[in-house]
Amino acid sequence: MQAMAAAFLARPSLPRPLRIGCRVTDGALVRGGIVALPPRLWGPRCSMSLSIGAGAGAGAGGDRGFSYEHVPVFPRYRMRDPYKLLGIYHYASEEEIRGARNFLIQQYAGHEPSEEAIEGAYEKIIMKSYQQRRKTKINLKTKLKRRVEDSPSWFKALLGYFEVPSMDIISRRLFFFAFIAGWSMATSAENGPAFQLAISLFSCIYFLNDKMKNLLRASTTGFGVLVGGWIIGSLLVPLIPTFLIPPTWSLELLTSLVAYVFLFLGCTFLK
């Protein structure tokens, strides 16, 4: 056993293999991509130089030296005219303005001055458009008010009988009378709209009494609105071309549809 151990220790030592990428010096052997060094150079001499943040400065100063060298810069971000900056016309719609803003933001994302300039131009244009619309509405109200003030006294007295309720009230009453009209058209082939007219008349009186707080006055007004609508409807219906009227619709039904319109207007806008 001792003889075998001595023979094993007496064998010549093989060179230690080293992976490619280490520095080869002093007659190293290269076999099949493996570098073999002589025993005296055992111990790898690999050298690697890694400098993180070298372009922006080493250490903690690298963040402070950040630059937009490889970020696309918007060439017009210094322009003061917001329309020229976004590349749109002064009469562009809000959809076009929003589309130009989104496109430029995507193209020049990452460059903070460009993004701020694009957002600022977009906000200026939108704010200007909002102010113009508001000014136009105010001017229309002022002009309408002046027209009313300059109108004759009888016209002012006539306007005193009308009012404009909230949109909630208008929409609910419009839906109600539209339902009555649809009901009348659906049953026009079976019977006339007498029952639906009665319901609409009582409903109009109820709505008017809720505002007038006088049942007699509300009943008189509601009945007068119905009669007026029926008379005007009987005059207008014969003027409608016959090819526009379904064959199942009678003259009575068409006149009642006009009466529904008058009942809706009366119970909604009369004081």
Coordinates of C-alpha atoms in Angstrom, one line a residue, residues 7-17 29 36-40 42:
A7 CA 4.0 5.9 -7.0
F8 CA 0.9 8.1 -7.1
L9 CA 2.6 11.1 -5.5
A10 CA 5.6 10.7 -7.9
R11 CA 3.4 11.2 -11.0
P12 CA 4.0 14.5 -12.8
S13 CA 1.3 17.0 -12.0
L14 CA -1.0 18.1 -14.9
P15 CA -1.5 21.7 -15.6
R16 CA -4.6 23.3 -14.1
P17 CA -7.2 24.2 -16.7
L29 CA -1.1 25.8 -24.1
A36 CA -3.4 25.3 -19.9
L37 CA -0.8 27.2 -17.9
P38 CA 2.5 25.9 -16.6
P39 CA 2.6 24.9 -12.9
R40 CA 4.5 28.0 -12.0
W42 CA -1.1 28.3 -11.4

